[in-house]
Coordinates of C-alpha atoms in Angstrom, one line a residue:
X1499 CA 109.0 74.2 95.6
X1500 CA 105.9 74.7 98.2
X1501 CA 105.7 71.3 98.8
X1502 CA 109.3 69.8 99.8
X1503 CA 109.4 72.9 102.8
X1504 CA 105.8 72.2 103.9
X1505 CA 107.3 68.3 104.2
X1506 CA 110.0 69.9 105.9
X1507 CA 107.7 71.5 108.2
X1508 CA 106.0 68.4 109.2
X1509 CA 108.9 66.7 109.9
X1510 CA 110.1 69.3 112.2
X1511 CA 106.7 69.5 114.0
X1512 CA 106.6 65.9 114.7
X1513 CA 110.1 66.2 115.9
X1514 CA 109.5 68.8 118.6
X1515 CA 106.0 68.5 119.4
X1516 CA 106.4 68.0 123.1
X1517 CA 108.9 70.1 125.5
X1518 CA 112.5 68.1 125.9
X1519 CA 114.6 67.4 129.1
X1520 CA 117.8 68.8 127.2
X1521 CA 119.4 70.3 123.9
X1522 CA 122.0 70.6 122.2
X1523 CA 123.0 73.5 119.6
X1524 CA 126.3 73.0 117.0
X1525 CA 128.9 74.4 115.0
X1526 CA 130.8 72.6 112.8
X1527 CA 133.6 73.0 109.7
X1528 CA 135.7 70.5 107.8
X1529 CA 136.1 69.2 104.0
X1530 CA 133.4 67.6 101.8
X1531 CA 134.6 64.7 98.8
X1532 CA 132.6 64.5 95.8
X1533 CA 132.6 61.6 93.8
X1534 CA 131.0 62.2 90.6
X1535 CA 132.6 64.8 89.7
X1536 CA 135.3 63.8 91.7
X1537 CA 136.4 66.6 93.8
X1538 CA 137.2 68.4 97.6
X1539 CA 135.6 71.2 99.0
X1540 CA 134.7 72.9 102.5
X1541 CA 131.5 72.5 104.4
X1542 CA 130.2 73.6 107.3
X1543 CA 127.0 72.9 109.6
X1544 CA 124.4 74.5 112.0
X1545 CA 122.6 72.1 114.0
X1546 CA 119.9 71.9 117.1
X1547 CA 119.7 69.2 118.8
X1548 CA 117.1 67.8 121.4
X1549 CA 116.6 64.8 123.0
X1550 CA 113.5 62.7 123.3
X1551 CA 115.1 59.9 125.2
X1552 CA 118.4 58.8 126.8
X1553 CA 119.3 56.5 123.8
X1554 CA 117.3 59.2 121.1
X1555 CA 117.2 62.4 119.7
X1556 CA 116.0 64.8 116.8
X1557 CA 117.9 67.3 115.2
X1558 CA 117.3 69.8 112.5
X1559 CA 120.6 71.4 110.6
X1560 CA 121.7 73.3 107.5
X1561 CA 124.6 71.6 105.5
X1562 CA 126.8 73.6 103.3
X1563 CA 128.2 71.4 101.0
X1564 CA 131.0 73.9 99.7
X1565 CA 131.7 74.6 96.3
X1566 CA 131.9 72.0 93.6
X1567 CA 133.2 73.1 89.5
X1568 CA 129.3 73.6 88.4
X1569 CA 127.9 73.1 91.5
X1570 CA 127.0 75.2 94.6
X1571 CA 125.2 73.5 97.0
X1572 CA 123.5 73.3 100.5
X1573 CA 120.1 72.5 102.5
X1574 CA 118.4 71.8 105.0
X1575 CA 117.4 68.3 107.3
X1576 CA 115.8 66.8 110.1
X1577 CA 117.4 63.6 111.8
X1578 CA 116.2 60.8 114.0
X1579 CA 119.7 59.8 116.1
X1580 CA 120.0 56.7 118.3
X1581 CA 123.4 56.9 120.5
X1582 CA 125.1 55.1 123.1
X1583 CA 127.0 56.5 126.1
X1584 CA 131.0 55.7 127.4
X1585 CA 132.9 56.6 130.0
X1586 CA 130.4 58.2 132.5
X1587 CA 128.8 60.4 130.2
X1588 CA 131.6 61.5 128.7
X1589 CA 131.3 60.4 125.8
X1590 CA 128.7 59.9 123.0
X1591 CA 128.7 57.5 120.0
X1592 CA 125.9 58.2 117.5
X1593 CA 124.5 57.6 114.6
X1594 CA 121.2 59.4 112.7
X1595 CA 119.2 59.2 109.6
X1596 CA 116.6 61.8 108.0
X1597 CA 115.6 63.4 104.7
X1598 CA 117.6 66.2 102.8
X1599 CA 116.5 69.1 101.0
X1600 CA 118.5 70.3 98.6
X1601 CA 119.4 73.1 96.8
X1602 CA 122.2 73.8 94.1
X1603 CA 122.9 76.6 91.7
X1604 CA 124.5 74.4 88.8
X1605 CA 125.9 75.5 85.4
X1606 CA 124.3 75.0 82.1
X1607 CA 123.9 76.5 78.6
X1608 CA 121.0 79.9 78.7
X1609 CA 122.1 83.3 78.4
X1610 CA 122.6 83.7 82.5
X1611 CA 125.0 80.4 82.9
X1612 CA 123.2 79.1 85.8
X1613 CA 120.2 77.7 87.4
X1614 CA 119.2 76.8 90.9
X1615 CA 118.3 73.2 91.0
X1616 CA 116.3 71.8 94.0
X1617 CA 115.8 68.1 94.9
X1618 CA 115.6 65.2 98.0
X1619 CA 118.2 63.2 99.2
X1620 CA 119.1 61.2 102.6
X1621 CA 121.5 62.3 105.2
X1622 CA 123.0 59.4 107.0
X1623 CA 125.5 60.6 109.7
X1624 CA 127.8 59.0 112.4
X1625 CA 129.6 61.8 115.5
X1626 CA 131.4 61.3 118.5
X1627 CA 131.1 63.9 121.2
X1628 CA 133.2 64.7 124.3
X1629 CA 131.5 66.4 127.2
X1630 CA 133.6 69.1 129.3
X1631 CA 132.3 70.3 132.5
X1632 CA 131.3 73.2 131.4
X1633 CA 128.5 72.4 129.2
X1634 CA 130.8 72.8 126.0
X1635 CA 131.1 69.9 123.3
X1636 CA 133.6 69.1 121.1
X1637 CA 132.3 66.5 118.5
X1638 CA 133.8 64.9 114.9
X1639 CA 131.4 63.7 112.7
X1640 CA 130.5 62.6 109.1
X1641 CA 127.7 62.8 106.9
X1642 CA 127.0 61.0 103.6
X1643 CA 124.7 62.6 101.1
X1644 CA 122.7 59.8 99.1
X1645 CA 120.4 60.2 96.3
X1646 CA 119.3 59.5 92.5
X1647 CA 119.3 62.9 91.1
X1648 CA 122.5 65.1 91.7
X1649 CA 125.8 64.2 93.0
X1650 CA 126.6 61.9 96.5
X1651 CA 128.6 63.4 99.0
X1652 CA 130.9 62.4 102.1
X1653 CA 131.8 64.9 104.6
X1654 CA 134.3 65.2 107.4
X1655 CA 133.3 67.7 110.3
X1656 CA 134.3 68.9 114.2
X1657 CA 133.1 71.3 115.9
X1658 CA 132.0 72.9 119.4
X1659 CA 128.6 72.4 120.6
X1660 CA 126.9 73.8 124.0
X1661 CA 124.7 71.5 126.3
X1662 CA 121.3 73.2 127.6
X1663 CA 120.0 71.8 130.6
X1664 CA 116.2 71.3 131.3
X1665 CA 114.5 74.6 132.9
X1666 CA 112.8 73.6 136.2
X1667 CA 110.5 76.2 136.3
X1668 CA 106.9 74.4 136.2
X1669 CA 105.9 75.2 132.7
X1670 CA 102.0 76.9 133.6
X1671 CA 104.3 79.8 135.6
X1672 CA 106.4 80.0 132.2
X1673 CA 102.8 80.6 130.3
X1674 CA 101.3 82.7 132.4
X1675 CA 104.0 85.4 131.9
X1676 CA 104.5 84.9 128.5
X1677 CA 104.3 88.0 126.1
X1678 CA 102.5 86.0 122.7
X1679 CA 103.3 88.9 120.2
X1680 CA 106.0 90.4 118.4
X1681 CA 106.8 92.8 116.3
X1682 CA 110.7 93.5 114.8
X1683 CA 112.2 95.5 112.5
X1684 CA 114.8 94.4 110.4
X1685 CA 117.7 95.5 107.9
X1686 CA 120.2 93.1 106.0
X1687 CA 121.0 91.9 102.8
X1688 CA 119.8 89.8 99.9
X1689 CA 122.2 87.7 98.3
X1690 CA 121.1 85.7 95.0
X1691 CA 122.3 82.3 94.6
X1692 CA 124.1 82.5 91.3
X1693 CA 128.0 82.1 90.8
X1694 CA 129.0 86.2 90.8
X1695 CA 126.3 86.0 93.9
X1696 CA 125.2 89.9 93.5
X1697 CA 123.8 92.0 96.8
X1698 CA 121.4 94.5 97.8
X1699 CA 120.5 95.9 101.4
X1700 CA 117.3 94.4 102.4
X1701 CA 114.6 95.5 105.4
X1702 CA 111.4 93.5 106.3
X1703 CA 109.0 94.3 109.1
X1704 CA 107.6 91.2 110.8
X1705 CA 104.8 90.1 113.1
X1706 CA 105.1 87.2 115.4
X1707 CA 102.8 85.2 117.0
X1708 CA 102.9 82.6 119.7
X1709 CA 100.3 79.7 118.9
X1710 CA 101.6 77.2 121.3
X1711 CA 104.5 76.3 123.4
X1712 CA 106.9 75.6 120.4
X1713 CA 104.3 76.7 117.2
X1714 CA 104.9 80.3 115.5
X1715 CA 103.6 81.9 112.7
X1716 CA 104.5 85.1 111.1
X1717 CA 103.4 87.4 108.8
X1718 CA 106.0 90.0 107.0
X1719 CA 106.5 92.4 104.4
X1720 CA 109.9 91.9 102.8
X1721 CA 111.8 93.9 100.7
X1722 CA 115.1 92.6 98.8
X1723 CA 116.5 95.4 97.2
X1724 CA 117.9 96.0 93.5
X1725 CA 120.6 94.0 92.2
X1726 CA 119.7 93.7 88.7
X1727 CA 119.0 90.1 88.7
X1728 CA 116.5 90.5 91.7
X1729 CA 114.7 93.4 92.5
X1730 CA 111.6 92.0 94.6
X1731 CA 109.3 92.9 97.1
X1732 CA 106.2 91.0 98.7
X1733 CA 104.7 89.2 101.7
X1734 CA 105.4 86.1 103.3
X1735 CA 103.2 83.8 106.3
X1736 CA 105.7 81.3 107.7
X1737 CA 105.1 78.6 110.5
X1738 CA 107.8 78.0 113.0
X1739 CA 108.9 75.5 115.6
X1740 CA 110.7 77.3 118.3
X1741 CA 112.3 75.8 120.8
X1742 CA 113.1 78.6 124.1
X1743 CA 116.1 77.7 126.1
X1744 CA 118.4 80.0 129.1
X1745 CA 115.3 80.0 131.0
X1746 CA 113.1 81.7 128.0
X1747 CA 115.8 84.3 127.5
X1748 CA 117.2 82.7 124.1
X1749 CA 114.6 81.5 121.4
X1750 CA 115.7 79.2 118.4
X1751 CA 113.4 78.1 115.5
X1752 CA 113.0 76.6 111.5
X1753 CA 110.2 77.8 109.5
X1754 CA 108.7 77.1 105.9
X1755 CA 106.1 79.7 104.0
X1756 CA 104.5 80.9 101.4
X1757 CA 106.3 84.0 99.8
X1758 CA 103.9 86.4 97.2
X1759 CA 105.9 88.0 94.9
X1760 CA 104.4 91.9 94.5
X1761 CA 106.8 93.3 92.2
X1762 CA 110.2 92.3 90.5
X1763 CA 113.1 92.9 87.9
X1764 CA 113.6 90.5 85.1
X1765 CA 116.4 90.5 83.4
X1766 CA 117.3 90.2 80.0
X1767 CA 118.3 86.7 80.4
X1768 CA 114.9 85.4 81.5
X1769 CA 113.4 87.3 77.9
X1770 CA 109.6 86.2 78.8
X1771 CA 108.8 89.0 81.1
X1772 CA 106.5 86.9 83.0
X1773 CA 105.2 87.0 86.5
X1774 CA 106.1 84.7 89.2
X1775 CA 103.5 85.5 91.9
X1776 CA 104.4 82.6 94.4
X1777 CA 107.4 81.1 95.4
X1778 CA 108.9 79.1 98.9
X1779 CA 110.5 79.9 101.6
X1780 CA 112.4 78.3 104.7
X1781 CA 114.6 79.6 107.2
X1782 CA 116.4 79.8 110.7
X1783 CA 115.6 82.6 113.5
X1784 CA 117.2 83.0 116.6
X1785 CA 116.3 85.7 119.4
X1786 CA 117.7 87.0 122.8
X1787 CA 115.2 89.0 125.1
X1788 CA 117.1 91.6 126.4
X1789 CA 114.2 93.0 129.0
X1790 CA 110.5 92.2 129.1
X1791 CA 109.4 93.5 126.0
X1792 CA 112.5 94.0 124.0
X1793 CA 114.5 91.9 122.0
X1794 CA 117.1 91.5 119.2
X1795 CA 116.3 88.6 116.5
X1796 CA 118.4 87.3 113.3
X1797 CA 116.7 85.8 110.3
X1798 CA 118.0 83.6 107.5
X1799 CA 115.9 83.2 104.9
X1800 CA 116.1 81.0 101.7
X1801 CA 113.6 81.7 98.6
X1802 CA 112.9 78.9 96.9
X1803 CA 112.2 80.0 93.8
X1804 CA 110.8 78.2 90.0
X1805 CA 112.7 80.3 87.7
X1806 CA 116.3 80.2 89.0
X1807 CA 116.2 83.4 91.2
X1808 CA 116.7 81.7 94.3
X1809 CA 117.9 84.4 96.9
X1810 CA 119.6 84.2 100.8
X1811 CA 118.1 87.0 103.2
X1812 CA 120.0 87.9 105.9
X1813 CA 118.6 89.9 108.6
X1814 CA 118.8 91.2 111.9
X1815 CA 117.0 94.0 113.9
X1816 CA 114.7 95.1 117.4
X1817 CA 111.7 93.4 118.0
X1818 CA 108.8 94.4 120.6
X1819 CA 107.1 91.6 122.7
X1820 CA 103.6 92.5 124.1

């Protein structure tokens, strides 16, 4: 599973390797239409959106893709988006493309009654987006899920967006009063992705670092907590791309890593005992600097895991800038 989120990675730095004129960030909820098996859902999205020209933009989201009989799925993608504007501005027509990563806790036949399946698609997807004065967006949109392996998909979404404008600030003035370490603490919980999806508090303790104007990398100790499917604890080294927007005051970023295993539970089902020292990660941060040095962040973290112990971390907590 390493090398699907190190893809992921690259696709996101390529995206976002240079500083953008505007971006864009989304929410967005509707239904989801299966067609083998044939069935409806909800789903719901989280996107960013920047853009790298008047007629182009990049976009990285997570897709939930609802709940399925067998099949729980989601993931991640990054998007290339060409569009056309009506009305003055008021209106946006577009249309992207990019890969998918995907990953679904399915039925089948071992002791447990699950496994977590992981696996590339493509994302095509068409929205229309009205722009109020205000900087708020209200946008419909579609996606369709394609692939070999798995099932296809066909969403129907809207949502409210918000519009970031361009900081004028010369960007050496930004650098030179820019704090290029962290350190946060953080408590949450781990939720693994099986069908009874059991919990346990979790707490990590994380250090940041600043490598370039939109390149992070962290390194964290992360403990998950005991719910007798999972109980793990290890480190994980993450690179980010961030992008900082309200004038450096709000910081948004997708990572992938490496996550070493230290110490887990197996249960009965798994019968092996075996160690699983290595496993993937990828996930969304976001931050708000609420003076100089201090600032609150929230983590989502996904471990992509080889032996169907794939878990959701959610965290949040007070982090130190110096």
């Amino acid at each position: 599973m390493k090398r699907p989120a190190a893809l992921l990675l690259l696709t996101f730095l390529l995206l976002y390797a240079h500083a953008a004129p505007a971006s864009e960030i989304y929410g967005l909820g509707g239904v989801v239409h299966s067609v083998d098996p044939d069935d409806l859902s909800y789903s719901w999205q989280l996107e960013y959106r920047q853009d790298l020209h008047r007629h182009f933009a990049a976009g990285v989201s997570y897709l939930n893709e609802g709940h399925f009989k067998g099949h729980h799925r989601d993931g991640y993608t990054a998007q290339l988006w060409t569009r056309a504007e009506l009305f003055d501005y008021r209106l946006t027509v577009a249309a992207g493309i990019g890969p998918y990563f995907f990953l679904d806790t399915t039925t089948n036949t071992s002791p447990s009654g699950f496994t977590d399946d992981h696996g590339w698609k493509a994302m095509f997807s068409g929205a229309a987006t009205w722009h109020l004065d205000n900087n708020l967006l209200l946008e419909v949109r579609s996606n369709w899920v394609k692939g070999h392996s798995g099932f296809n998909t066909v969403s129907a979404l809207a949502g409210i967006g918000y519009h970031f404008e361009p900081a004028l600030e010369p960007l050496d003035r930004k650098n030179e009063q820019r704090l290029d370490n962290e350190v946060t603490l953080l408590f949450g919980q781990t939720i693994v992705n099986s069908f009874d999806s059991p919990r346990s508090i979790a707490a990590e303790l994380e250090y940041r670092r600043r490598l370039t104007r939109h390149l992070e990398w962290t390194a964290a100790g992360l403990y998950e907590g005991d719910n007798r499917l999972v109980r793990r604890d290890g480190l994980l080294t993450q690179l980010w791309v961030a992008q900082e927007l309200l004038d450096d005051a709000l910081s948004v970023g997708a990572g992938a890593g490496l996550y070493f295993n230290l110490g887990h539970y197996h249960s009965p089902f798994q019968g092996t005992g075996a160690r699983h020292f290595l496993s993937g990660v990828v996930g969304l941060t976001g931050s708000y600097r609420v003076t100089e040095h201090w600032s609150v962040r929230a983590t989502w973290s996904r471990i992509v895991t080889s032996y169907a112990r794939d878990t959701d971390v959610l965290l949040g907590g007070l982090g130190y800038r110096f």
